[in-house]
XYZ file of N, CA and C in Angstrom:
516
model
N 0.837 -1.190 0.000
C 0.000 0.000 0.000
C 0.873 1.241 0.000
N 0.746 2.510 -0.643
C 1.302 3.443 -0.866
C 0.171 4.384 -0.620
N 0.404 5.628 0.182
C -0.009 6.747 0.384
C 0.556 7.988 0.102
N 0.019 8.761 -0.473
C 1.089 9.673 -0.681
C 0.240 11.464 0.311
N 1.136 12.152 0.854
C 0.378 13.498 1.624
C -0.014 14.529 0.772
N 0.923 14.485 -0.098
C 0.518 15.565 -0.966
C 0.989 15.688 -2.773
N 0.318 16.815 -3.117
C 0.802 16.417 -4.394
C 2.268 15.906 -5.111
N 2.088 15.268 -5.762
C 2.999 14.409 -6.549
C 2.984 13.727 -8.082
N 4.077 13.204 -8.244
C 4.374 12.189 -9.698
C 4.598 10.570 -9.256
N 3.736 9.871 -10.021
C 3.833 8.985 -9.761
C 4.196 8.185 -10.737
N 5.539 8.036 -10.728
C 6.147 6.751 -12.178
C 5.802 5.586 -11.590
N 4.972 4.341 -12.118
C 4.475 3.209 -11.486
C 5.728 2.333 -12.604
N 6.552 2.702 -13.402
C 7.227 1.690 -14.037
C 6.340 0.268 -14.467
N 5.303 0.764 -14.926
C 4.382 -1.119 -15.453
C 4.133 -1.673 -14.621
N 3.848 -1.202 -13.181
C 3.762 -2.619 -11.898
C 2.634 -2.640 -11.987
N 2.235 -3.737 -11.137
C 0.911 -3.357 -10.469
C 1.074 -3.783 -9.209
N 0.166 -2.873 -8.821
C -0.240 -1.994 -7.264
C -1.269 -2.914 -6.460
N -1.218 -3.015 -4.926
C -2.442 -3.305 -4.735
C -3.209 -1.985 -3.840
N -2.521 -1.385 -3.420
C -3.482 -0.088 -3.269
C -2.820 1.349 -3.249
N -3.361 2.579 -3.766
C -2.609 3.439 -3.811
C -3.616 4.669 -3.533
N -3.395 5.238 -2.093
C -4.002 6.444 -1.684
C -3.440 7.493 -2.160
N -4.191 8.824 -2.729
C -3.861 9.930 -2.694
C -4.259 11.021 -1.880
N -3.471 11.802 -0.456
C -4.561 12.492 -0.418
C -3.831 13.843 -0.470
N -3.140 14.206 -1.496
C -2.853 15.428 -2.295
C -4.139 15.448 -2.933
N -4.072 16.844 -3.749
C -4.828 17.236 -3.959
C -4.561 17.191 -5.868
N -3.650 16.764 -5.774
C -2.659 16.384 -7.796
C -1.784 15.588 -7.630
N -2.137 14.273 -8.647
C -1.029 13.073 -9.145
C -1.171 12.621 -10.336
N 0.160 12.874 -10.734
C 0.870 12.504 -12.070
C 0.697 11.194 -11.901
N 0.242 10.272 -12.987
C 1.202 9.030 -13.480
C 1.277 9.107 -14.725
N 1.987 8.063 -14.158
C 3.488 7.898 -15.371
C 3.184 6.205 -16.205
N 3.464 5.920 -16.975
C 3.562 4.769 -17.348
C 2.020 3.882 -17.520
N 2.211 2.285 -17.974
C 1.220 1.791 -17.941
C 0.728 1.065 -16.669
N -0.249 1.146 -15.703
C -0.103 0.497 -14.496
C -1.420 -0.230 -14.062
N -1.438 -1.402 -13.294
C -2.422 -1.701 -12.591
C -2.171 -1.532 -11.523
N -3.776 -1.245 -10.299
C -4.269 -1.136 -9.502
C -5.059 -1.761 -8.933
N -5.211 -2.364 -7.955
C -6.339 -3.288 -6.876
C -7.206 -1.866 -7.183
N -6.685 -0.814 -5.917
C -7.491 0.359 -5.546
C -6.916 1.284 -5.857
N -6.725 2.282 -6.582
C -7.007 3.739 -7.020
C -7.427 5.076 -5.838
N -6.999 5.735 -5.102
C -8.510 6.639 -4.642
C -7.219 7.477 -4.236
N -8.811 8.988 -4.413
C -7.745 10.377 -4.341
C -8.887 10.937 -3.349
N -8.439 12.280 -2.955
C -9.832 12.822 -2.162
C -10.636 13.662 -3.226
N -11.461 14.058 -2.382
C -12.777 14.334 -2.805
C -12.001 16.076 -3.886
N -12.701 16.310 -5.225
C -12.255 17.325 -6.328
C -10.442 17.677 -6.173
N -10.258 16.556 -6.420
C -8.615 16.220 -6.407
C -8.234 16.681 -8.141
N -6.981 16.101 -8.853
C -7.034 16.470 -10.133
C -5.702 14.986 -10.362
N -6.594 14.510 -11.222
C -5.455 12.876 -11.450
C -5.348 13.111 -12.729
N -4.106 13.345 -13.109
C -3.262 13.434 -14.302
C -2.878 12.325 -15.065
N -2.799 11.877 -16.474
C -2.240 10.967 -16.738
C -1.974 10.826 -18.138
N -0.371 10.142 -18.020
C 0.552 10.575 -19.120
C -0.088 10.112 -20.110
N 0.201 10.600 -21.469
C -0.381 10.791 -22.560
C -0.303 9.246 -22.833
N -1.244 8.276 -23.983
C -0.916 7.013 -23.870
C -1.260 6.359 -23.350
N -1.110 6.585 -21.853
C -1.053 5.620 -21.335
C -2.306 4.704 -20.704
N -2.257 3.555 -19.957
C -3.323 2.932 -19.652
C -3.769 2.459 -18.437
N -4.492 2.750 -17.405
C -4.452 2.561 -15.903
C -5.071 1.919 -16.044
N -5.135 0.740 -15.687
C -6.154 -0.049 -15.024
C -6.376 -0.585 -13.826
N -7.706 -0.573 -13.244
C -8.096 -0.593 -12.192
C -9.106 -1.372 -11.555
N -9.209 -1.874 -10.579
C -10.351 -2.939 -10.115
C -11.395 -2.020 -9.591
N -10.342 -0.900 -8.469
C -11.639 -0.159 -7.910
C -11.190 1.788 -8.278
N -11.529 2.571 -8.022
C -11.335 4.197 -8.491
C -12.361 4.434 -7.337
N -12.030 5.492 -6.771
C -12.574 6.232 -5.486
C -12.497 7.439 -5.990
N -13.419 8.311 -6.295
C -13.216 9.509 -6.640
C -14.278 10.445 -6.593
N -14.948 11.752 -6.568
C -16.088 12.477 -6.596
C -15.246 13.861 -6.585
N -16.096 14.787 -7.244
C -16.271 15.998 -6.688
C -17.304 16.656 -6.246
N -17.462 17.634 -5.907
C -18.592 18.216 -5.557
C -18.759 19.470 -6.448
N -20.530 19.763 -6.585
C -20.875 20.928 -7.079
C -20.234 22.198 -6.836
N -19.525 22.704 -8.294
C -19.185 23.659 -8.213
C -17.025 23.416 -8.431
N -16.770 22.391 -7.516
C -15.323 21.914 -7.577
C -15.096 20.285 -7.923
N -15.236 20.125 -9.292
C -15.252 18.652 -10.004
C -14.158 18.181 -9.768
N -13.811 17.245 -9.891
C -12.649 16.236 -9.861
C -12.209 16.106 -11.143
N -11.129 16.465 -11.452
C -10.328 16.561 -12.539
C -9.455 14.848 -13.287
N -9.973 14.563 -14.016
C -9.477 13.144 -14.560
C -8.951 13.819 -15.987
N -7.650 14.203 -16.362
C -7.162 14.764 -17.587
C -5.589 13.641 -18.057
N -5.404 13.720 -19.159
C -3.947 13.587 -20.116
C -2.807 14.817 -19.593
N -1.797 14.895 -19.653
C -0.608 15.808 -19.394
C -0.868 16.775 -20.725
N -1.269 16.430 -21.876
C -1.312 17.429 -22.714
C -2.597 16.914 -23.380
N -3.855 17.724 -23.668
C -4.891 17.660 -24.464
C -4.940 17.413 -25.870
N -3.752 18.240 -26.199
C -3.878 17.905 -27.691
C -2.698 16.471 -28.549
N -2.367 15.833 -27.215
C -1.751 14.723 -27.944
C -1.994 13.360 -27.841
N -2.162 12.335 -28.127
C -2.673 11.076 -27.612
C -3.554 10.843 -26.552
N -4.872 10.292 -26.604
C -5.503 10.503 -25.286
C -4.999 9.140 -24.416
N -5.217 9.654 -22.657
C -5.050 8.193 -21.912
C -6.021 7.667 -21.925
N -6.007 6.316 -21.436
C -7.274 5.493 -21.230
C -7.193 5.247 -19.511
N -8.623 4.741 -19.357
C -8.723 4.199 -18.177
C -9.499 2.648 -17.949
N -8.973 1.864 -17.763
C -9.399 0.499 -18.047
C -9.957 -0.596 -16.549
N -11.109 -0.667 -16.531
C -12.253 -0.901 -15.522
C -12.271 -2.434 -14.959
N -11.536 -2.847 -14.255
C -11.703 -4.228 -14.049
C -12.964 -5.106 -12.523
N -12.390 -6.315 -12.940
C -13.580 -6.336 -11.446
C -15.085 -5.961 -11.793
N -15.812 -5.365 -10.599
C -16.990 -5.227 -10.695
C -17.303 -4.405 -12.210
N -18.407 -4.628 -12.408
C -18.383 -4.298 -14.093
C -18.913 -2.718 -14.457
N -19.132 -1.967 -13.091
C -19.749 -0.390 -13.374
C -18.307 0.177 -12.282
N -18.427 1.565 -12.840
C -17.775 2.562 -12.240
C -18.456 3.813 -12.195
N -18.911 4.446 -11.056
C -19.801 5.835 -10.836
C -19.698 6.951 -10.046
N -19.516 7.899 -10.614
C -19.334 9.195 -9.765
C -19.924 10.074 -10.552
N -19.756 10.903 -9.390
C -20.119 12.629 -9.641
C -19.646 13.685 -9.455
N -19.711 14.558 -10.176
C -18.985 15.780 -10.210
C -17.630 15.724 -11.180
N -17.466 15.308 -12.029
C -16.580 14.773 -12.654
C -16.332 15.484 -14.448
N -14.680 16.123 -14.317
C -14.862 17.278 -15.477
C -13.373 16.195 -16.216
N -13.690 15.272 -17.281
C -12.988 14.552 -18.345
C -12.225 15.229 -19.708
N -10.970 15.275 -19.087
C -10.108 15.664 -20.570
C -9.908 15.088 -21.068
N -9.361 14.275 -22.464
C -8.813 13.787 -23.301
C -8.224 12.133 -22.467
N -9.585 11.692 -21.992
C -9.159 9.924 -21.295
C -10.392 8.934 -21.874
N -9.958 8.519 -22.179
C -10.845 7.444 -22.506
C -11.901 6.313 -21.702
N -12.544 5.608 -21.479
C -12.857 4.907 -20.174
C -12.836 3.569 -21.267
N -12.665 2.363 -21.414
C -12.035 1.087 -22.296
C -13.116 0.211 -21.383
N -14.128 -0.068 -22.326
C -14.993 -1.244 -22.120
C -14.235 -2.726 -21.808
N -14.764 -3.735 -21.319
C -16.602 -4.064 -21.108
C -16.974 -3.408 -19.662
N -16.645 -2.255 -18.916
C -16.886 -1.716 -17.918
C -17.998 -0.622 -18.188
N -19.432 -0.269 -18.035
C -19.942 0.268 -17.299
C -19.366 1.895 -16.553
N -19.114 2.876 -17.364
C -18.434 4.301 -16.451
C -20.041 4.804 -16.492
N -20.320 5.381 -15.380
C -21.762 6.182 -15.310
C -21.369 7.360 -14.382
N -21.732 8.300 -15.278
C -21.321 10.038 -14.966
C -22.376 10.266 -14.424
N -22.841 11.089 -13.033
C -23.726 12.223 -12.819
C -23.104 13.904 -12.656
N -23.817 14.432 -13.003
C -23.612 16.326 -13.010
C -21.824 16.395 -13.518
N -21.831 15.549 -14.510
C -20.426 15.549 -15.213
C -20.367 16.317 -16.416
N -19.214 16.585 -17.401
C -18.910 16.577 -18.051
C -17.361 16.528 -18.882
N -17.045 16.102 -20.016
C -16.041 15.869 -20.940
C -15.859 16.484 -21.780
N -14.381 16.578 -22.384
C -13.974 17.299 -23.691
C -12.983 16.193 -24.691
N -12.702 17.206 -25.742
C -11.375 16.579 -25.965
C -11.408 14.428 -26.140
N -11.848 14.137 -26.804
C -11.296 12.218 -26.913
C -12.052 11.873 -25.089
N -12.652 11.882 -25.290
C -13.215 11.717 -23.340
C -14.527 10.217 -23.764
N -14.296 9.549 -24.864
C -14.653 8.669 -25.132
C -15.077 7.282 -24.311
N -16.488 6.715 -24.384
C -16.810 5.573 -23.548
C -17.148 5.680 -22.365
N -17.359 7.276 -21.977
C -18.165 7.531 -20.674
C -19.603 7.872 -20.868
N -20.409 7.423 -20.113
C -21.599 7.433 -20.040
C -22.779 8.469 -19.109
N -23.028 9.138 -19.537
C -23.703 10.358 -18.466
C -25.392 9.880 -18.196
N -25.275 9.615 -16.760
C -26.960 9.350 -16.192
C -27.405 10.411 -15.999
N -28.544 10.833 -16.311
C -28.778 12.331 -15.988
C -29.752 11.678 -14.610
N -29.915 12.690 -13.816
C -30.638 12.895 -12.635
C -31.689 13.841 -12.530
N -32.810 14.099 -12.346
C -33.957 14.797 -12.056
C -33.972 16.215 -11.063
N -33.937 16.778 -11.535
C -33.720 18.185 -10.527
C -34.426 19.324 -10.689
N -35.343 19.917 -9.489
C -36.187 20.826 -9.736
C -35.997 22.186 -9.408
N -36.679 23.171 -9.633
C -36.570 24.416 -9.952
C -37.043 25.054 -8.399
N -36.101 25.527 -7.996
C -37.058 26.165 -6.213
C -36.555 27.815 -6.329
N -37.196 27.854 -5.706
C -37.081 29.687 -5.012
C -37.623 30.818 -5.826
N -38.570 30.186 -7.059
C -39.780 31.329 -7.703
C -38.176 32.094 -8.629
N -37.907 32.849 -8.423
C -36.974 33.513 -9.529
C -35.843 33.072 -9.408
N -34.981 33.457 -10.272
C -33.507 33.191 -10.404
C -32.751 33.289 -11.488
N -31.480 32.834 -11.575
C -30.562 32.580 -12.537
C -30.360 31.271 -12.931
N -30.823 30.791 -14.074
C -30.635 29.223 -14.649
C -29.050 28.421 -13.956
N -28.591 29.283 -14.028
C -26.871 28.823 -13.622
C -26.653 28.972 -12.495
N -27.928 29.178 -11.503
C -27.135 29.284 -9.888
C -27.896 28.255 -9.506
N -26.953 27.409 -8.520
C -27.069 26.322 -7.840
C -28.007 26.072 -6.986
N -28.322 27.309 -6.541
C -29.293 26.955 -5.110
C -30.778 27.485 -5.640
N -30.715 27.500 -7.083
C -32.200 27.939 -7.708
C -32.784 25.766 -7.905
N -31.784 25.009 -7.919
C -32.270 23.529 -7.922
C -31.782 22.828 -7.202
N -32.685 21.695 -6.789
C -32.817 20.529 -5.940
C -33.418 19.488 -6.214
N -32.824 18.120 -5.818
C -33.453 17.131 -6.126
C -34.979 16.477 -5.647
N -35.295 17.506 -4.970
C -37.087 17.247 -5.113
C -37.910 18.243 -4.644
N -39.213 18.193 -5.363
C -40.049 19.627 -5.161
C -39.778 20.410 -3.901
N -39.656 21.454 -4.112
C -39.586 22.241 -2.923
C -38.665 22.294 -1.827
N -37.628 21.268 -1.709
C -36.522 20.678 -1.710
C -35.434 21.939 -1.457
N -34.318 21.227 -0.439
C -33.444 22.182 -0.484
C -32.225 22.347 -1.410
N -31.709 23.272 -1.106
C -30.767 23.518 -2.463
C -29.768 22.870 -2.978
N -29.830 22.081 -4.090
C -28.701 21.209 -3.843
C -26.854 21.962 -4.802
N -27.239 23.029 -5.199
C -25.822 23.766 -5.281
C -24.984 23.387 -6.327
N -26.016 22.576 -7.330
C -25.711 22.085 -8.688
C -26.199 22.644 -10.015
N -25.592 23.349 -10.881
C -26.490 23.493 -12.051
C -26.896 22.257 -13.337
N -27.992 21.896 -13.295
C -28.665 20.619 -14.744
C -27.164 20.759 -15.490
N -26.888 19.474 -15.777
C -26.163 19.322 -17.387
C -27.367 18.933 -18.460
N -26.823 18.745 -19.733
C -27.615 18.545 -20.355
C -28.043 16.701 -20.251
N -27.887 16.075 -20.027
C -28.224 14.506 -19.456
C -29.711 14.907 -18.515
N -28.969 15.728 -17.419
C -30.554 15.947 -16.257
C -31.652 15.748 -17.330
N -33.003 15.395 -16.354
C -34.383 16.392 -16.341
C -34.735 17.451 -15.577
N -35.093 18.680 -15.854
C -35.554 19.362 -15.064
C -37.032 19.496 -15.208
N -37.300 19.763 -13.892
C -38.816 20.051 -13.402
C -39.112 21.490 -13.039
N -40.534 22.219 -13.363
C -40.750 23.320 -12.642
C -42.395 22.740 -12.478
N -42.391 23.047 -11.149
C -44.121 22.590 -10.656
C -44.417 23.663 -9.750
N -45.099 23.536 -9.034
C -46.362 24.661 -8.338
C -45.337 24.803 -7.467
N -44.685 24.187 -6.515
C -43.262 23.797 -5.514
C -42.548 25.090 -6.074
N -42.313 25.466 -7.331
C -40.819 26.090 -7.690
C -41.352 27.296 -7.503
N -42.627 27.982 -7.437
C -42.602 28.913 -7.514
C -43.957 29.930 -6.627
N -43.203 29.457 -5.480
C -44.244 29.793 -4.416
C -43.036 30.533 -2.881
């Protein structure tokens, strides 16, 4: 097991790992590597070299509304990385902003209040249901929606995946 305190580079030289904590807040890897376990903290930013291919049994990861968790390549415009899903057959989070990585089937990636750019290929966005509260507002402010009528604020703006709702609730 490897932990690391803070940000760092991580050359894995082709091994594989059986568990590797991050709780910096940024880690490089390097090379092609497996992983038992994967996990960074919560809107961390996991880097990974162009090429290359992580694979993993488990990934621990989220961000929260407003500060996503960063899953990017070292450079956008050159080869994208992949990320390769082993073990249980889904992988799911939220808050999650995808540069130029791939996610490499037969795994199951399911995005909520995510989004991707750039080669961000084989991820899958669930949209979630979220309603309209507090009678006026700004489409883009967070605490105008929540996940149920009348509901408190949940501090997220709809991607395009969501449904949104406006009922008698939103505007009272």
């Amino acid at each position: 097991n490897l932990t690391n305190i803070a940000a760092s580079n991580f050359i894995g030289g082709a091994q594989v790992y059986d568990t590797v904590y991050s709780l910096g807040t940024q880690l490089l890897v390097s090379d092609d590597n497996t992983f038992t376990l994967l996990s960074l903290i919560e809107s961390a930013q996991l880097t990974l070299e162009n090429g290359s291919i992580q694979t993993t049994d488990s990934l621990i990861t989220n961000g929260v509304c407003g500060n996503q968790f960063i899953i990017e390549s070292v450079d956008p415009l050159l080869a994208s990385a992949s990320i390769s899903k082993t073990g249980f057959g889904t992988f799911t989070a939220t808050n999650l902003a995808i540069n130029n990585v791939e996610a490499i089937a037969p795994a199951t990636y399911g995005l909520q209040l995510s989004d991707t750019t750039n080669n961000a290929s084989g991820w899958e966005f669930d949209g979630i249901e979220m309603y309209w509260i507090g009678n006026t507002g700004d489409w883009n402010d967070g605490a105008n929606w929540s996940l149920t009528s009348g509901g408190t604020a949940l501090n997220c703006i709809p991607t395009s995946a969501d449904s949104v709702y406006f009922d008698a609730a939103s505007f009272n």
